[in-house]
Short mmCIF file of C-alpha atoms in Angstrom, two decimals:
data_model
loop_
_atom_site.label_atom_id
_atom_site.label_comp_id
_atom_site.label_asym_id
_atom_site.label_seq_id
_atom_site.Cartn_x
_atom_site.Cartn_y
_atom_site.Cartn_z
CA MET A 20 15.76 -22.65 30.70
CA THR A 21 18.61 -25.05 30.03
CA ILE A 22 21.79 -23.20 31.00
CA ASN A 23 24.78 -25.50 31.30
CA ILE A 24 26.88 -25.44 34.44
CA SER A 25 29.98 -23.97 32.80
CA LEU A 26 28.02 -20.94 31.64
CA SER A 27 26.38 -20.47 35.03
CA ASN A 28 29.80 -20.54 36.65
CA ALA A 29 31.13 -18.13 34.04
CA LEU A 30 28.58 -15.41 34.88
CA PRO A 31 31.00 -13.29 36.99
CA GLU A 32 33.54 -13.38 34.15
CA LEU A 33 30.89 -12.46 31.57
CA VAL A 34 29.65 -9.59 33.72
CA ALA A 35 33.21 -8.30 34.08
CA ILE A 36 33.70 -8.39 30.31
CA ARG A 37 30.41 -6.63 29.68
CA HIS A 38 31.13 -3.92 32.24
CA ASP A 39 34.58 -3.35 30.75
CA LEU A 40 33.10 -2.96 27.26
CA HIS A 41 30.39 -0.68 28.65
CA ALA A 42 32.97 1.58 30.28
CA HIS A 43 34.91 1.92 27.03
CA PRO A 44 32.34 2.56 24.27
CA GLU A 45 33.46 3.21 20.71
CA LEU A 46 31.53 4.48 17.68
CA GLY A 47 31.08 2.57 14.46
CA LEU A 48 34.26 1.76 12.51
CA GLU A 49 36.27 2.98 15.52
CA GLU A 50 35.88 -0.08 17.76
CA THR A 51 39.63 -0.68 17.96
CA ARG A 52 39.84 -1.44 21.68
CA THR A 53 36.63 -3.48 21.60
CA SER A 54 37.98 -5.55 18.72
CA ASP A 55 41.26 -6.10 20.57
CA VAL A 56 39.43 -7.32 23.68
CA VAL A 57 37.16 -9.64 21.71
CA ALA A 58 40.01 -11.05 19.63
CA GLY A 59 42.11 -11.68 22.73
CA HIS A 60 39.39 -13.76 24.39
CA LEU A 61 38.66 -15.73 21.21
CA GLU A 62 42.28 -16.53 20.48
CA ALA A 63 42.73 -17.78 24.05
CA MET A 64 39.79 -20.13 23.45
CA GLY A 65 41.46 -21.62 20.38
CA TYR A 66 39.51 -19.87 17.62
CA GLU A 67 41.07 -18.88 14.32
CA VAL A 68 40.48 -15.12 14.33
CA THR A 69 40.41 -13.05 11.15
CA ARG A 70 40.48 -9.31 11.72
CA GLY A 71 40.12 -6.19 9.62
CA LEU A 72 36.73 -6.75 7.98
CA ALA A 73 34.98 -3.38 7.79
CA LYS A 74 38.07 -1.94 9.53
CA THR A 75 37.36 -3.17 13.06
CA GLY A 76 35.20 -6.25 12.49
CA LEU A 77 36.36 -9.81 12.99
CA VAL A 78 35.30 -13.40 12.40
CA ALA A 79 36.22 -16.24 14.75
CA THR A 80 36.19 -19.71 13.20
CA LEU A 81 36.13 -23.11 14.90
CA ARG A 82 35.94 -26.47 13.13
CA ASN A 83 35.05 -29.84 14.58
CA GLY A 84 34.46 -33.26 13.08
CA THR A 85 34.14 -33.89 9.37
CA GLY A 86 30.84 -32.16 8.59
CA SER A 87 30.63 -29.81 5.62
CA ARG A 88 27.89 -27.57 6.98
CA SER A 89 28.60 -24.19 8.56
CA ILE A 90 26.75 -21.62 10.66
CA GLY A 91 27.23 -17.91 11.31
CA ILE A 92 26.18 -15.95 14.40
CA ARG A 93 26.50 -12.19 14.49
CA ALA A 94 26.95 -9.78 17.37
CA ASP A 95 27.26 -6.00 16.95
CA MET A 96 29.94 -4.05 18.84
CA ASP A 97 29.42 -0.29 18.38
CA ALA A 98 28.12 2.33 20.80
CA LEU A 99 26.13 5.54 20.34
CA PRO A 100 26.92 9.29 20.56
CA ILE A 101 24.91 9.73 23.77
CA LEU A 102 25.96 11.24 27.11
CA GLU A 103 25.38 8.49 29.67
CA GLU A 104 23.14 9.26 32.66
CA THR A 105 23.07 5.91 34.47
CA GLY A 106 25.36 6.80 37.39
CA LEU A 107 26.81 3.29 37.27
CA ASP A 108 30.27 2.65 38.68
CA TYR A 109 31.16 1.19 35.28
CA ALA A 110 29.56 4.01 33.29
CA SER A 111 31.20 5.27 30.12
CA LYS A 112 34.62 6.79 30.64
CA THR A 113 34.27 8.66 27.34
CA PRO A 114 31.92 11.65 27.69
CA GLY A 115 29.34 11.76 24.94
CA LEU A 116 29.58 8.05 24.07
CA MET A 117 27.71 5.13 25.64
CA HIS A 118 26.43 1.64 25.01
CA ALA A 119 22.78 2.68 24.95
CA CYS A 120 21.60 -0.18 22.75
CA GLY A 121 23.10 -3.19 24.51
CA HIS A 122 25.72 -4.10 21.93
CA ASP A 123 28.11 -4.63 24.83
CA GLY A 124 25.70 -7.34 26.02
CA HIS A 125 25.33 -8.87 22.56
CA THR A 126 29.09 -9.12 22.20
CA THR A 127 29.52 -10.62 25.66
CA MET A 128 26.79 -13.22 25.12
CA LEU A 129 28.49 -14.40 21.95
CA LEU A 130 31.83 -14.55 23.76
CA GLY A 131 30.17 -16.68 26.43
CA ALA A 132 28.79 -18.97 23.75
CA ALA A 133 32.21 -19.12 22.09
CA ARG A 134 33.68 -20.43 25.31
CA ALA A 135 31.01 -23.09 25.79
CA ILE A 136 31.13 -24.18 22.13
CA ALA A 137 34.91 -24.55 22.27
CA GLU A 138 34.86 -26.44 25.58
CA ARG A 139 32.05 -28.82 24.65
CA ARG A 140 32.91 -29.33 20.96
CA ASN A 141 29.54 -30.98 20.60
CA PHE A 142 29.07 -30.10 16.94
CA ASP A 143 30.10 -31.37 13.53
CA GLY A 144 31.02 -28.72 11.00
CA THR A 145 32.24 -25.12 11.05
CA VAL A 146 31.21 -22.23 13.30
CA HIS A 147 31.79 -18.62 12.24
CA LEU A 148 31.22 -16.04 15.00
CA ILE A 149 30.84 -12.64 13.36
CA PHE A 150 31.64 -9.59 15.50
CA GLN A 151 30.37 -6.68 13.44
CA PRO A 152 31.17 -2.97 13.74
CA ALA A 153 29.01 0.03 12.88
CA GLU A 154 25.48 -1.33 13.09
CA GLU A 155 24.07 1.97 14.31
CA ASN A 156 25.02 4.38 11.56
CA PHE A 157 27.47 3.19 8.94
CA GLY A 158 26.15 -0.17 7.80
CA GLY A 159 28.99 -2.33 9.02
CA ALA A 160 27.16 -5.45 7.86
CA LYS A 161 26.95 -4.09 4.33
CA ILE A 162 30.65 -3.22 4.38
CA MET A 163 31.53 -6.71 5.56
CA MET A 164 29.40 -8.14 2.75
CA GLU A 165 31.13 -5.91 0.19
CA GLU A 166 34.47 -7.18 1.50
CA GLY A 167 33.44 -10.79 0.83
CA LEU A 168 32.19 -11.98 4.22
CA PHE A 169 30.34 -15.06 3.00
CA GLU A 170 32.78 -15.77 0.20
CA ARG A 171 35.58 -15.98 2.75
CA PHE A 172 33.45 -17.55 5.50
CA PRO A 173 30.65 -19.53 3.82
CA CYS A 174 27.57 -20.09 5.97
CA ASP A 175 24.56 -22.30 5.35
CA ALA A 176 22.61 -20.03 7.70
CA VAL A 177 23.24 -16.91 9.76
CA PHE A 178 21.54 -15.73 12.96
CA ALA A 179 21.41 -12.62 15.16
CA LEU A 180 19.43 -11.35 18.13
CA HIS A 181 18.72 -8.04 19.85
CA ASN A 182 17.78 -7.40 23.45
CA GLU A 183 14.43 -5.68 23.98
CA PRO A 184 13.52 -3.84 27.23
CA ASN A 185 9.85 -3.74 26.23
CA LEU A 186 9.55 -7.55 26.33
CA PRO A 187 9.41 -9.73 29.48
CA PHE A 188 12.72 -11.11 30.68
CA GLY A 189 13.80 -14.19 28.74
CA GLN A 190 10.99 -14.02 26.20
CA PHE A 191 11.87 -14.86 22.60
CA ALA A 192 10.02 -12.79 19.97
CA LEU A 193 10.21 -13.96 16.37
CA ARG A 194 8.61 -13.19 13.05
CA ASP A 195 8.76 -14.87 9.67
CA GLY A 196 9.24 -12.42 6.80
CA PRO A 197 9.70 -8.69 7.49
CA ILE A 198 10.74 -7.93 11.07
CA MET A 199 12.56 -4.57 10.75
CA ALA A 200 11.96 -1.69 8.34
CA ALA A 201 13.97 -0.16 5.55
CA VAL A 202 15.09 3.36 6.46
CA ASP A 203 15.75 6.31 4.14
CA GLU A 204 16.36 10.03 4.52
CA ALA A 205 15.36 12.99 2.37
CA ARG A 206 16.86 16.45 2.69
CA ILE A 207 14.62 19.05 1.07
CA THR A 208 16.17 22.45 0.37
CA ILE A 209 13.76 25.28 -0.48
CA ASN A 210 15.29 28.17 -2.38
CA GLY A 211 13.45 31.41 -1.73
CA ARG A 212 14.25 35.11 -1.85
CA GLY A 213 15.14 36.79 1.40
CA GLY A 214 14.39 40.28 2.60
CA HIS A 215 13.00 42.46 5.34
CA GLY A 216 10.21 40.98 7.44
CA ALA A 217 8.29 44.24 7.10
CA GLU A 218 8.21 43.94 3.30
CA PRO A 219 7.13 40.34 2.59
CA GLN A 220 5.73 41.32 -0.81
CA ASP A 221 9.29 41.69 -2.09
CA THR A 222 10.37 38.24 -0.91
CA ALA A 223 9.68 34.56 -1.51
CA ASP A 224 9.39 33.15 2.00
CA PRO A 225 10.85 29.61 2.21
CA ILE A 226 9.50 29.13 5.74
CA VAL A 227 5.89 29.49 4.62
CA CYS A 228 6.59 27.24 1.67
CA GLY A 229 8.33 24.73 3.94
CA ALA A 230 5.39 24.68 6.32
CA SER A 231 3.13 23.80 3.40
CA ILE A 232 5.50 21.01 2.36
CA VAL A 233 5.54 19.61 5.90
CA MET A 234 1.74 19.43 5.94
CA ALA A 235 1.53 17.99 2.43
CA LEU A 236 3.98 15.23 3.33
CA GLN A 237 1.50 14.02 5.94
CA THR A 238 -0.94 13.02 3.20
CA ILE A 239 1.40 10.61 1.40
CA VAL A 240 1.03 7.63 3.74
CA SER A 241 -2.66 8.28 4.37
CA ARG A 242 -3.64 8.87 0.72
CA ASN A 243 -1.00 7.31 -1.56
CA ILE A 244 0.01 4.11 0.27
CA HIS A 245 -2.26 1.10 0.77
CA PRO A 246 -3.51 1.00 4.39
CA MET A 247 -2.18 -2.54 4.80
CA ASP A 248 1.38 -1.56 3.83
CA PRO A 249 3.18 -0.21 6.94
CA SER A 250 5.15 2.97 6.30
CA VAL A 251 6.16 6.11 8.18
CA ILE A 252 7.20 9.60 7.10
CA THR A 253 8.72 11.71 9.87
CA VAL A 254 9.78 15.34 9.54
CA GLY A 255 12.58 15.34 12.05
CA ALA A 256 14.12 18.76 11.44
CA PHE A 257 13.22 22.13 9.90
CA HIS A 258 16.05 24.65 9.71
CA SER A 259 15.61 28.23 8.57
CA GLY A 260 15.88 31.85 9.61
CA SER A 261 17.77 33.78 12.26
CA ALA A 262 15.56 36.65 13.46
CA SER A 263 11.91 37.73 13.56
CA ASN A 264 12.42 40.62 11.13
CA ILE A 265 14.36 38.68 8.48
CA ILE A 266 12.87 36.48 5.78
CA PRO A 267 15.61 33.97 4.94
CA GLU A 268 16.89 32.86 1.56
CA ARG A 269 16.34 29.16 2.10
CA ALA A 270 14.99 26.46 4.38
CA GLU A 271 15.96 22.83 4.88
CA ILE A 272 13.63 20.02 5.92
CA VAL A 273 15.02 16.64 6.99
CA VAL A 274 12.67 13.68 6.57
CA GLY A 275 12.96 10.12 7.83
CA ILE A 276 11.18 7.40 5.85
CA ARG A 277 10.49 3.80 6.84
CA SER A 278 8.86 1.00 4.87
CA PHE A 279 8.99 -2.73 4.15
CA ASP A 280 7.85 -3.38 0.60
CA PRO A 281 10.28 -2.34 -2.18
CA LYS A 282 7.42 -1.02 -4.34
CA VAL A 283 6.15 1.09 -1.43
CA ARG A 284 9.69 2.35 -0.88
CA ASP A 285 9.87 3.47 -4.52
CA GLU A 286 6.48 5.18 -4.30
CA LEU A 287 7.43 7.04 -1.13
CA GLU A 288 10.54 8.42 -2.81
CA ARG A 289 8.59 9.44 -5.89
CA ARG A 290 5.79 11.15 -3.94
CA ILE A 291 8.07 12.97 -1.48
CA THR A 292 10.10 14.36 -4.37
CA THR A 293 7.00 15.38 -6.33
CA VAL A 294 5.25 16.96 -3.35
CA ALA A 295 8.31 19.02 -2.38
CA ARG A 296 8.97 20.33 -5.88
CA SER A 297 5.31 20.99 -6.69
CA GLN A 298 4.60 22.78 -3.43
CA ALA A 299 7.67 24.96 -3.93
CA GLU A 300 6.61 25.79 -7.48
CA SER A 301 3.15 26.81 -6.27
CA PHE A 302 4.87 29.41 -4.05
CA GLY A 303 7.07 30.65 -6.88
CA MET A 304 10.17 28.89 -5.55
CA THR A 305 12.24 25.80 -6.25
CA ALA A 306 13.07 22.82 -4.09
CA THR A 307 15.83 20.25 -4.43
CA VAL A 308 15.53 16.82 -2.84
CA ASP A 309 18.57 14.81 -1.79
CA TYR A 310 17.08 11.35 -1.24
CA GLN A 311 19.39 8.78 0.35
CA ARG A 312 18.47 5.14 0.79
CA SER A 313 19.96 3.58 3.92
CA TYR A 314 19.34 0.11 5.38
CA ASP A 315 17.06 -2.31 3.55
CA ALA A 316 14.20 -4.06 5.32
CA THR A 317 15.22 -7.04 7.45
CA ILE A 318 13.45 -10.07 5.99
CA ASN A 319 13.61 -13.35 7.91
CA HIS A 320 13.64 -16.72 6.15
CA THR A 321 10.91 -19.23 6.98
CA ALA A 322 12.94 -22.39 7.60
CA GLU A 323 15.47 -20.68 9.85
CA THR A 324 12.75 -18.82 11.76
CA ASP A 325 10.92 -22.11 12.33
CA PHE A 326 14.19 -23.66 13.48
CA VAL A 327 14.79 -20.93 16.08
CA ARG A 328 11.17 -21.03 17.23
CA ASP A 329 11.24 -24.80 17.82
CA LEU A 330 14.59 -24.56 19.61
CA ALA A 331 13.42 -21.63 21.76
CA ILE A 332 10.33 -23.58 22.84
CA ARG A 333 12.51 -26.49 23.93
CA PHE A 334 14.99 -24.12 25.57
CA ALA A 335 12.67 -21.75 27.42
CA GLY A 336 9.19 -23.28 27.24
CA PRO A 337 6.21 -22.34 25.04
CA ASP A 338 5.11 -19.56 27.39
CA LYS A 339 8.41 -17.75 26.70
CA VAL A 340 8.12 -17.74 22.90
CA VAL A 341 5.89 -15.39 20.90
CA ASP A 342 5.39 -14.57 17.24
CA LEU A 343 5.19 -10.83 16.62
CA ALA A 344 1.89 -9.77 15.08
CA CYS A 345 3.58 -6.97 13.19
CA PRO A 346 7.17 -5.94 12.44
CA PHE A 347 9.12 -3.22 14.23
CA MET A 348 9.59 0.09 12.43
CA GLY A 349 13.20 0.30 13.58
CA SER A 350 15.96 -0.73 11.18
CA GLU A 351 18.87 -3.15 11.27
CA ASP A 352 21.78 -3.69 8.90
CA PHE A 353 21.67 -7.45 9.49
CA ALA A 354 19.28 -7.12 6.55
CA TYR A 355 22.26 -7.31 4.21
CA MET A 356 23.45 -10.62 5.62
CA LEU A 357 19.93 -12.05 5.29
CA LYS A 358 19.77 -10.95 1.64
CA ALA A 359 22.84 -13.07 0.91
CA CYS A 360 22.33 -16.01 3.27
CA PRO A 361 19.31 -17.78 4.81
CA GLY A 362 18.76 -16.92 8.45
CA THR A 363 16.67 -15.11 11.00
CA TYR A 364 16.81 -12.17 13.42
CA PHE A 365 14.88 -12.21 16.69
CA PHE A 366 14.44 -10.41 19.99
CA LEU A 367 15.17 -11.49 23.56
CA GLY A 368 13.29 -9.69 26.33
CA THR A 369 15.11 -8.04 29.24
CA SER A 370 12.35 -6.46 31.32
CA THR A 371 11.90 -7.54 34.95
CA THR A 372 10.21 -4.47 36.45
CA GLY A 373 8.47 -2.78 33.53
CA ASP A 374 10.29 0.45 34.33
CA GLU A 375 13.45 -0.21 32.31
CA LYS A 376 14.72 2.62 30.15
CA PRO A 377 14.25 2.00 26.42
CA LEU A 378 17.01 1.46 23.89
CA HIS A 379 18.95 4.63 22.96
CA HIS A 380 17.99 6.30 26.25
CA PRO A 381 20.85 7.92 28.26
CA GLY A 382 19.71 5.93 31.30
CA TYR A 383 19.54 2.54 29.56
CA ASN A 384 21.62 -0.38 30.84
CA PHE A 385 21.78 -3.97 29.58
CA ASN A 386 20.43 -6.58 32.00
CA ASP A 387 23.40 -8.75 33.04
CA ASP A 388 21.11 -11.63 34.05
CA LEU A 389 20.48 -12.19 30.35
CA LEU A 390 24.15 -12.96 29.62
CA PRO A 391 24.14 -16.70 30.46
CA ILE A 392 20.74 -17.15 28.81
CA GLY A 393 21.85 -15.66 25.51
CA ALA A 394 25.16 -17.51 25.64
CA ALA A 395 23.44 -20.82 26.40
CA PHE A 396 20.92 -20.36 23.61
CA TRP A 397 23.61 -19.60 21.04
CA THR A 398 25.48 -22.70 22.20
CA GLU A 399 22.43 -24.91 21.83
CA LEU A 400 21.62 -23.37 18.47
CA VAL A 401 25.08 -24.29 17.12
CA GLU A 402 24.80 -27.82 18.48
CA ALA A 403 21.29 -28.29 17.10
CA TYR A 404 22.17 -26.88 13.67
CA LEU A 405 25.42 -28.85 13.40
CA PRO A 406 24.56 -32.07 15.28
CA SER A 407 27.52 -34.28 16.09
CA ASN A 408 25.64 -37.53 15.45
#
């Protein structure tokens, strides 16, 4: 891998930044300290820093030469509401919050690239480094878009990556077209008639009805959706009742839904709503469905995906670059940037032992050895996309 000398020498500094961010995690739209730290480094490098997008987000801009083209690179900054169990000396100092997804590493890699890009100035055009809040839960990318991200900072293409502990260290994993799923949530409330557990004939038991709904939901993907269209329905919660001798008044079922195709997404919503209401009616009850659409599917663009693939092969070698056979069922709000601007989203492997904790695990920790690799790749991507000659 081609890692320039300045980035290799900067590894201790990058590690120190990453460990500092890791020790001070902040939830989405609350990344005040993180934003301050990032802005301070960028301003010292000579970037024009614009703050306040999506509350705590920022964009760092650097221009060089006379070129009219521009590029955007995004890193996410938020942490998760998880109690850290790593035992690290730089573990979270805020109980109940931790960087369990590696956003501290993503941010640090882009800061490392920012330094190299500014020092080398081997590009012709405009670079916009996008440090985004609230990827995990609140759609910070969508908020930034609504606040005019690309109107204020026009980009000919935009790129983002995510570390992946299930892939070998330094491996690039790409995919043209869909790479991450759309995610939705349905809250089904069953309205029954409570009473004494010894006299069920005088009640309308929402738990029995809910159990029937849970089982009926399992048939939607297997019987209503084409087998070649990936989709998932997950009943993640079922709340009802308080004691063995009480039949409750109501029950609530919380359902997670993932898909890629917009038509499939519409059909899933229609069928979940119909199944819940019809099942409830068959038990002499009613059901209401609060269906909320969250992140859209992340759809990569062909030209930009090909560009990253070719660059990754030159950067890391063909044995370190793979095309994913199928998309991931996880979701990512970078989808909203890709809907407005050509670009691509890819994964960079972090596994060296095969025993690494997965993302969102309380024992997860970002692999610091990836910092100079990610920073070097972002630097080369800018220089290849905005060549100086």
